Amino acid sequence: MLIGLNFTLGGTLELVQRLAKEGEIDYCELLIDNFLQVPPSELRDAFACPIGLHIMFSKFLESDAAYLESMAERLREYIDVLKPLYISDHLARFTHKGRTLYHLAELDYPNEYHHVRQRVDWWQEKLGQRLYLENYPSIMDGGHDAPEFFERLVQDTGAGVLFDASNAVCAQLNCGLGLDRWLNVIDSTTHFHVAGYSLSILEPKVVLDTHDVELSPETLAFLTRYKDHFDKPNATMTYERDENIEYDDIVSDLRKLRAIFGHPKGGTQ
Ligand SMILES: [Fe+2]
């Protein structure tokens, strides 16, 4: 299992470079939307490690074709130069009846399947790449439809799932969706996310995918229990941290992941 860290803003560049140099991470995942003003070759030269590309704001289920075509053209330049380990995007709603939502909303899986399938086919074709699509940290009962939705989508479109293990734990805590329901999805993919989560400030309290604290015991137990399902050749697990970014805290969590999965072949023991 390759273990990586997300790189979202320029301010953490030195931290990511140091983690790579010290062997704490094997790759880093760029939130590519934030770096589309940086020439691809500069990004390539900034990192001595391999790179994954995570797309946040294509909003490919909602955006118009001209916007997406122009974004795809730009992204293909980065794909050509960076030769990423994978490219991922989000399956979520960013707007409702024309209004931008403050938080991304979960899809209405049964009713949106055909639209999503069509869009995934189209977006993969524009990017010229297999896409890995991330599962949502469900809050409401509709989350129970997610595992079968992803299984069907993978079969019909050839897309992969960027399976976020802690998002699945959030869904379990919020709406009781069993972690074992995801086993087929975990078996089908090689790219994973993991992060800390926190309780919402507002009532009723729900568990939110906040990337601001250490990994929970529930998440670590999930990874340990299904280790053999997660771990496979060329598999990647990105540790996401966007708040309270302290070197020692991040290293501590990365080492917990190493303790479960070990070092990739050829890495230091
Ligand atoms: Fe994630």
mmCIF file of C-alpha atoms and ligand atoms in Angstrom:
data_model
loop_
_atom_site.group_PDB
_atom_site.id
_atom_site.type_symbol
_atom_site.label_atom_id
_atom_site.label_comp_id
_atom_site.label_asym_id
_atom_site.label_seq_id
_atom_site.Cartn_x
_atom_site.Cartn_y
_atom_site.Cartn_z
ATOM 1 C CA MET A 1 0.000 0.000 0.000
ATOM 2 C CA LEU A 2 1.366 3.386 -1.008
ATOM 3 C CA ILE A 3 0.585 5.983 1.627
ATOM 4 C CA GLY A 4 0.199 9.627 0.651
ATOM 5 C CA LEU A 5 -0.972 13.016 1.838
ATOM 6 C CA ASN A 6 -3.297 15.506 0.190
ATOM 7 C CA PHE A 7 -1.804 18.773 -1.038
ATOM 8 C CA THR A 8 -4.514 21.397 -1.144
ATOM 9 C CA LEU A 9 -2.840 24.770 -0.694
ATOM 10 C CA GLY A 10 0.629 26.081 -1.488
ATOM 11 C CA GLY A 11 1.304 26.782 2.201
ATOM 12 C CA THR A 12 1.927 23.111 2.961
ATOM 13 C CA LEU A 13 4.464 22.586 0.166
ATOM 14 C CA GLU A 14 7.471 22.382 2.486
ATOM 15 C CA LEU A 15 5.663 19.988 4.795
ATOM 16 C CA VAL A 16 4.750 17.659 1.922
ATOM 17 C CA GLN A 17 8.280 17.807 0.507
ATOM 18 C CA ARG A 18 9.752 16.998 3.922
ATOM 19 C CA LEU A 19 7.369 14.074 4.481
ATOM 20 C CA ALA A 20 8.338 12.657 1.079
ATOM 21 C CA LYS A 21 12.056 13.161 1.733
ATOM 22 C CA GLU A 22 11.831 11.458 5.112
ATOM 23 C CA GLY A 23 9.942 8.497 3.648
ATOM 24 C CA GLU A 24 6.753 9.166 5.607
ATOM 25 C CA ILE A 25 4.737 9.377 2.383
ATOM 26 C CA ASP A 26 5.159 7.617 -0.961
ATOM 27 C CA TYR A 27 3.185 10.101 -3.087
ATOM 28 C CA CYS A 28 1.030 13.192 -2.725
ATOM 29 C CA GLU A 29 -2.446 13.947 -3.991
ATOM 30 C CA LEU A 30 -2.910 17.384 -5.569
ATOM 31 C CA LEU A 31 -6.255 19.119 -5.345
ATOM 32 C CA ILE A 32 -5.613 20.100 -8.913
ATOM 33 C CA ASP A 33 -8.266 22.831 -9.172
ATOM 34 C CA ASN A 34 -6.169 24.982 -6.859
ATOM 35 C CA PHE A 35 -3.079 24.727 -9.065
ATOM 36 C CA LEU A 36 -4.405 25.254 -12.578
ATOM 37 C CA GLN A 37 -2.508 28.552 -12.752
ATOM 38 C CA VAL A 38 0.812 26.761 -12.131
ATOM 39 C CA PRO A 39 2.496 25.378 -15.261
ATOM 40 C CA PRO A 40 2.405 21.545 -15.198
ATOM 41 C CA SER A 41 6.192 21.255 -15.438
ATOM 42 C CA GLU A 42 6.608 23.427 -12.315
ATOM 43 C CA LEU A 43 4.315 21.121 -10.385
ATOM 44 C CA ARG A 44 6.216 18.090 -11.646
ATOM 45 C CA ASP A 45 9.523 19.622 -10.573
ATOM 46 C CA ALA A 46 8.222 20.573 -7.115
ATOM 47 C CA PHE A 47 7.681 16.961 -6.080
ATOM 48 C CA ALA A 48 10.232 14.203 -5.925
ATOM 49 C CA CYS A 49 7.423 11.672 -5.377
ATOM 50 C CA PRO A 50 4.588 10.383 -7.615
ATOM 51 C CA ILE A 51 1.370 12.369 -7.769
ATOM 52 C CA GLY A 52 -2.361 11.654 -7.701
ATOM 53 C CA LEU A 53 -4.876 14.184 -9.047
ATOM 54 C CA HIS A 54 -8.073 14.979 -7.150
ATOM 55 C CA ILE A 55 -10.642 17.171 -8.921
ATOM 56 C CA MET A 56 -12.924 19.129 -6.603
ATOM 57 C CA PHE A 57 -14.866 21.663 -8.636
ATOM 58 C CA SER A 58 -15.579 20.240 -12.055
ATOM 59 C CA LYS A 59 -19.161 19.713 -10.793
ATOM 60 C CA PHE A 60 -19.385 17.415 -13.783
ATOM 61 C CA LEU A 61 -22.924 16.281 -12.978
ATOM 62 C CA GLU A 62 -24.153 19.871 -13.253
ATOM 63 C CA SER A 63 -21.742 22.018 -15.274
ATOM 64 C CA ASP A 64 -22.397 22.909 -18.906
ATOM 65 C CA ALA A 65 -20.504 21.167 -21.688
ATOM 66 C CA ALA A 66 -18.448 24.213 -22.770
ATOM 67 C CA TYR A 67 -17.099 24.724 -19.229
ATOM 68 C CA LEU A 68 -16.224 21.050 -18.845
ATOM 69 C CA GLU A 69 -14.628 20.801 -22.270
ATOM 70 C CA SER A 70 -12.350 23.713 -21.502
ATOM 71 C CA MET A 71 -11.508 22.294 -18.060
ATOM 72 C CA ALA A 72 -10.785 18.874 -19.578
ATOM 73 C CA GLU A 73 -8.448 20.449 -22.116
ATOM 74 C CA ARG A 74 -6.494 22.120 -19.323
ATOM 75 C CA LEU A 75 -6.492 18.998 -17.136
ATOM 76 C CA ARG A 76 -5.143 16.890 -19.969
ATOM 77 C CA GLU A 77 -2.021 19.048 -20.036
ATOM 78 C CA TYR A 78 -1.435 18.176 -16.366
ATOM 79 C CA ILE A 79 -2.208 14.513 -16.972
ATOM 80 C CA ASP A 80 0.318 14.371 -19.828
ATOM 81 C CA VAL A 81 3.114 15.948 -17.798
ATOM 82 C CA LEU A 82 2.435 14.592 -14.315
ATOM 83 C CA LYS A 83 1.417 11.052 -15.330
ATOM 84 C CA PRO A 84 -0.653 10.716 -12.163
ATOM 85 C CA LEU A 85 -1.212 7.492 -10.244
ATOM 86 C CA TYR A 86 -4.959 8.154 -10.583
ATOM 87 C CA ILE A 87 -7.494 10.901 -11.270
ATOM 88 C CA SER A 88 -10.479 11.287 -9.016
ATOM 89 C CA ASP A 89 -13.604 13.427 -8.856
ATOM 90 C CA HIS A 90 -16.724 13.758 -6.713
ATOM 91 C CA LEU A 91 -20.220 12.370 -7.037
ATOM 92 C CA ALA A 92 -22.274 14.983 -5.218
ATOM 93 C CA ARG A 93 -24.588 17.908 -5.770
ATOM 94 C CA PHE A 94 -23.124 21.404 -5.584
ATOM 95 C CA THR A 95 -26.358 23.274 -6.339
ATOM 96 C CA HIS A 96 -30.078 22.900 -5.795
ATOM 97 C CA LYS A 97 -32.454 24.539 -8.257
ATOM 98 C CA GLY A 98 -29.725 26.956 -9.302
ATOM 99 C CA ARG A 99 -28.648 27.878 -5.780
ATOM 100 C CA THR A 100 -25.114 27.037 -4.675
ATOM 101 C CA LEU A 101 -25.156 24.857 -1.572
ATOM 102 C CA TYR A 102 -22.985 25.676 1.436
ATOM 103 C CA HIS A 103 -22.196 21.965 1.894
ATOM 104 C CA LEU A 104 -22.102 19.412 -0.903
ATOM 105 C CA ALA A 105 -25.268 17.324 -0.932
ATOM 106 C CA GLU A 106 -25.556 13.599 -1.405
ATOM 107 C CA LEU A 107 -27.122 12.277 -4.600
ATOM 108 C CA ASP A 108 -30.597 10.813 -4.724
ATOM 109 C CA TYR A 109 -29.061 7.549 -5.892
ATOM 110 C CA PRO A 110 -32.026 5.607 -7.322
ATOM 111 C CA ASN A 111 -33.490 8.589 -9.162
ATOM 112 C CA GLU A 112 -30.246 9.983 -10.536
ATOM 113 C CA TYR A 113 -28.586 6.803 -11.752
ATOM 114 C CA HIS A 114 -29.139 7.216 -15.477
ATOM 115 C CA HIS A 115 -28.070 10.855 -15.523
ATOM 116 C CA VAL A 116 -24.943 10.049 -13.489
ATOM 117 C CA ARG A 117 -24.046 7.110 -15.693
ATOM 118 C CA GLN A 118 -24.310 9.225 -18.822
ATOM 119 C CA ARG A 119 -22.227 12.027 -17.300
ATOM 120 C CA VAL A 120 -19.525 9.680 -16.025
ATOM 121 C CA ASP A 121 -19.187 8.136 -19.506
ATOM 122 C CA TRP A 122 -18.945 11.608 -21.054
ATOM 123 C CA TRP A 123 -16.503 13.064 -18.488
ATOM 124 C CA GLN A 124 -14.193 10.058 -18.716
ATOM 125 C CA GLU A 125 -14.176 10.394 -22.489
ATOM 126 C CA LYS A 126 -13.308 14.112 -22.299
ATOM 127 C CA LEU A 127 -10.458 13.475 -19.850
ATOM 128 C CA GLY A 128 -9.257 10.448 -21.798
ATOM 129 C CA GLN A 129 -8.853 8.642 -18.478
ATOM 130 C CA ARG A 130 -10.492 6.248 -16.098
ATOM 131 C CA LEU A 131 -11.953 8.279 -13.255
ATOM 132 C CA TYR A 132 -12.135 7.262 -9.607
ATOM 133 C CA LEU A 133 -15.275 8.636 -7.964
ATOM 134 C CA GLU A 134 -15.445 9.313 -4.253
ATOM 135 C CA ASN A 135 -18.163 8.071 -1.904
ATOM 136 C CA TYR A 136 -20.037 10.589 0.236
ATOM 137 C CA PRO A 137 -20.060 10.763 4.079
ATOM 138 C CA SER A 138 -23.811 10.147 4.331
ATOM 139 C CA ILE A 139 -25.950 11.927 6.870
ATOM 140 C CA MET A 140 -29.416 10.769 5.853
ATOM 141 C CA ASP A 141 -31.018 7.402 5.147
ATOM 142 C CA GLY A 142 -30.524 7.777 1.394
ATOM 143 C CA GLY A 143 -26.928 6.747 2.082
ATOM 144 C CA HIS A 144 -28.101 3.133 2.319
ATOM 145 C CA ASP A 145 -28.414 3.102 -1.477
ATOM 146 C CA ALA A 146 -24.795 4.170 -2.030
ATOM 147 C CA PRO A 147 -22.876 0.852 -2.087
ATOM 148 C CA GLU A 148 -25.089 -0.780 -4.752
ATOM 149 C CA PHE A 149 -25.117 2.457 -6.745
ATOM 150 C CA PHE A 150 -21.320 2.500 -6.906
ATOM 151 C CA GLU A 151 -21.144 -1.210 -7.752
ATOM 152 C CA ARG A 152 -23.538 -0.726 -10.657
ATOM 153 C CA LEU A 153 -21.762 2.405 -11.856
ATOM 154 C CA VAL A 154 -18.386 0.655 -11.896
ATOM 155 C CA GLN A 155 -19.871 -2.180 -13.931
ATOM 156 C CA ASP A 156 -21.635 0.058 -16.430
ATOM 157 C CA THR A 157 -19.023 2.781 -16.976
ATOM 158 C CA GLY A 158 -15.677 1.177 -16.175
ATOM 159 C CA ALA A 159 -15.042 3.999 -13.691
ATOM 160 C CA GLY A 160 -13.435 3.178 -10.364
ATOM 161 C CA VAL A 161 -14.329 4.218 -6.840
ATOM 162 C CA LEU A 162 -12.077 6.416 -4.762
ATOM 163 C CA PHE A 163 -13.225 4.728 -1.594
ATOM 164 C CA ASP A 164 -12.967 7.021 1.407
ATOM 165 C CA ALA A 165 -12.849 4.676 4.396
ATOM 166 C CA SER A 166 -13.620 7.345 6.982
ATOM 167 C CA ASN A 167 -16.541 8.636 4.891
ATOM 168 C CA ALA A 168 -17.949 5.118 5.210
ATOM 169 C CA VAL A 169 -17.445 5.312 8.983
ATOM 170 C CA CYS A 170 -19.276 8.683 9.023
ATOM 171 C CA ALA A 171 -22.158 7.035 7.139
ATOM 172 C CA GLN A 172 -22.209 4.184 9.607
ATOM 173 C CA LEU A 173 -22.310 6.537 12.594
ATOM 174 C CA ASN A 174 -24.911 8.859 11.031
ATOM 175 C CA CYS A 175 -27.323 6.434 9.416
ATOM 176 C CA GLY A 176 -26.281 2.949 10.428
ATOM 177 C CA LEU A 177 -24.955 1.843 7.030
ATOM 178 C CA GLY A 178 -22.879 -1.270 7.803
ATOM 179 C CA LEU A 179 -19.218 -1.116 6.809
ATOM 180 C CA ASP A 180 -19.436 -4.629 5.363
ATOM 181 C CA ARG A 181 -21.882 -3.336 2.741
ATOM 182 C CA TRP A 182 -18.851 -1.754 1.039
ATOM 183 C CA LEU A 183 -16.823 -4.935 0.646
ATOM 184 C CA ASN A 184 -17.501 -5.379 -3.091
ATOM 185 C CA VAL A 185 -16.541 -1.753 -3.689
ATOM 186 C CA ILE A 186 -13.340 -2.087 -1.650
ATOM 187 C CA ASP A 187 -12.442 -5.265 -3.551
ATOM 188 C CA SER A 188 -13.079 -3.513 -6.884
ATOM 189 C CA THR A 189 -10.697 -0.602 -6.388
ATOM 190 C CA THR A 190 -7.106 0.297 -5.610
ATOM 191 C CA HIS A 191 -7.485 3.938 -4.512
ATOM 192 C CA PHE A 192 -8.498 5.050 -1.041
ATOM 193 C CA HIS A 193 -8.854 8.068 1.211
ATOM 194 C CA VAL A 194 -8.829 8.308 4.968
ATOM 195 C CA ALA A 195 -9.173 11.234 7.390
ATOM 196 C CA GLY A 196 -10.374 12.385 10.775
ATOM 197 C CA TYR A 197 -13.971 13.516 11.302
ATOM 198 C CA SER A 198 -15.785 15.596 13.915
ATOM 199 C CA LEU A 199 -19.239 16.236 15.324
ATOM 200 C CA SER A 200 -21.159 19.166 13.858
ATOM 201 C CA ILE A 201 -21.515 22.356 15.887
ATOM 202 C CA LEU A 202 -25.215 22.673 15.111
ATOM 203 C CA GLU A 203 -27.963 20.392 16.424
ATOM 204 C CA PRO A 204 -28.911 17.761 15.600
ATOM 205 C CA LYS A 205 -25.337 16.525 15.908
ATOM 206 C CA VAL A 206 -24.042 14.651 12.897
ATOM 207 C CA VAL A 207 -20.586 13.343 12.058
ATOM 208 C CA LEU A 208 -18.852 15.467 9.417
ATOM 209 C CA ASP A 209 -15.870 14.665 7.228
ATOM 210 C CA THR A 210 -13.765 17.549 8.549
ATOM 211 C CA HIS A 211 -10.137 16.466 7.998
ATOM 212 C CA ASP A 212 -9.189 18.344 11.168
ATOM 213 C CA VAL A 213 -8.297 15.709 13.756
ATOM 214 C CA GLU A 214 -6.500 12.408 14.103
ATOM 215 C CA LEU A 215 -7.894 9.153 12.722
ATOM 216 C CA SER A 216 -10.590 7.627 14.910
ATOM 217 C CA PRO A 217 -10.285 4.194 16.551
ATOM 218 C CA GLU A 218 -13.339 3.129 14.474
ATOM 219 C CA THR A 219 -11.575 4.022 11.227
ATOM 220 C CA LEU A 220 -8.355 2.259 12.232
ATOM 221 C CA ALA A 221 -10.329 -0.832 13.288
ATOM 222 C CA PHE A 222 -12.130 -0.824 9.911
ATOM 223 C CA LEU A 223 -8.830 -0.678 7.990
ATOM 224 C CA THR A 224 -7.303 -3.388 10.168
ATOM 225 C CA ARG A 225 -10.292 -5.706 9.874
ATOM 226 C CA TYR A 226 -10.427 -5.463 6.091
ATOM 227 C CA LYS A 227 -6.705 -4.971 5.516
ATOM 228 C CA ASP A 228 -6.495 -7.769 2.947
ATOM 229 C CA HIS A 229 -9.358 -6.251 0.965
ATOM 230 C CA PHE A 230 -7.747 -2.806 0.886
ATOM 231 C CA ASP A 231 -4.170 -3.864 0.266
ATOM 232 C CA LYS A 232 -3.283 -4.912 -3.279
ATOM 233 C CA PRO A 233 -0.571 -4.128 -5.831
ATOM 234 C CA ASN A 234 -0.391 -0.406 -6.716
ATOM 235 C CA ALA A 235 -3.016 0.488 -4.100
ATOM 236 C CA THR A 236 -2.878 4.019 -2.672
ATOM 237 C CA MET A 237 -4.246 5.463 0.538
ATOM 238 C CA THR A 238 -4.293 9.238 0.883
ATOM 239 C CA TYR A 239 -4.412 10.679 4.380
ATOM 240 C CA GLU A 240 -6.379 13.935 4.151
ATOM 241 C CA ARG A 241 -5.651 16.778 6.548
ATOM 242 C CA ASP A 242 -6.908 20.329 5.968
ATOM 243 C CA GLU A 243 -6.993 21.860 9.472
ATOM 244 C CA ASN A 244 -4.710 21.751 12.508
ATOM 245 C CA ILE A 245 -1.799 20.906 10.287
ATOM 246 C CA GLU A 246 1.022 19.920 12.649
ATOM 247 C CA TYR A 247 3.943 17.876 11.369
ATOM 248 C CA ASP A 248 4.126 15.516 14.360
ATOM 249 C CA ASP A 249 0.364 14.849 14.403
ATOM 250 C CA ILE A 250 0.373 14.005 10.718
ATOM 251 C CA VAL A 251 3.404 11.733 11.078
ATOM 252 C CA SER A 252 1.724 9.991 13.993
ATOM 253 C CA ASP A 253 -1.335 9.140 11.848
ATOM 254 C CA LEU A 254 0.778 8.174 8.824
ATOM 255 C CA ARG A 255 2.669 5.740 11.019
ATOM 256 C CA LYS A 256 -0.580 4.204 12.266
ATOM 257 C CA LEU A 257 -1.399 3.511 8.610
ATOM 258 C CA ARG A 258 2.087 2.052 8.060
ATOM 259 C CA ALA A 259 1.612 -0.153 11.104
ATOM 260 C CA ILE A 260 -1.466 -1.656 9.427
ATOM 261 C CA PHE A 261 -0.265 -1.872 5.839
ATOM 262 C CA GLY A 262 3.536 -1.925 6.097
ATOM 263 C CA HIS A 263 5.828 -0.288 3.568
ATOM 264 C CA PRO A 264 5.378 -0.841 -0.170
ATOM 265 C CA LYS A 265 7.786 -3.266 -1.818
ATOM 266 C CA GLY A 266 11.202 -1.674 -2.187
ATOM 267 C CA GLY A 267 10.484 0.820 0.629
ATOM 268 C CA THR A 268 12.258 0.963 3.950
ATOM 269 C CA GLN A 269 11.004 -1.326 6.708
HETATM 270 FE FE FE B 1 -11.946 12.044 0.880
#
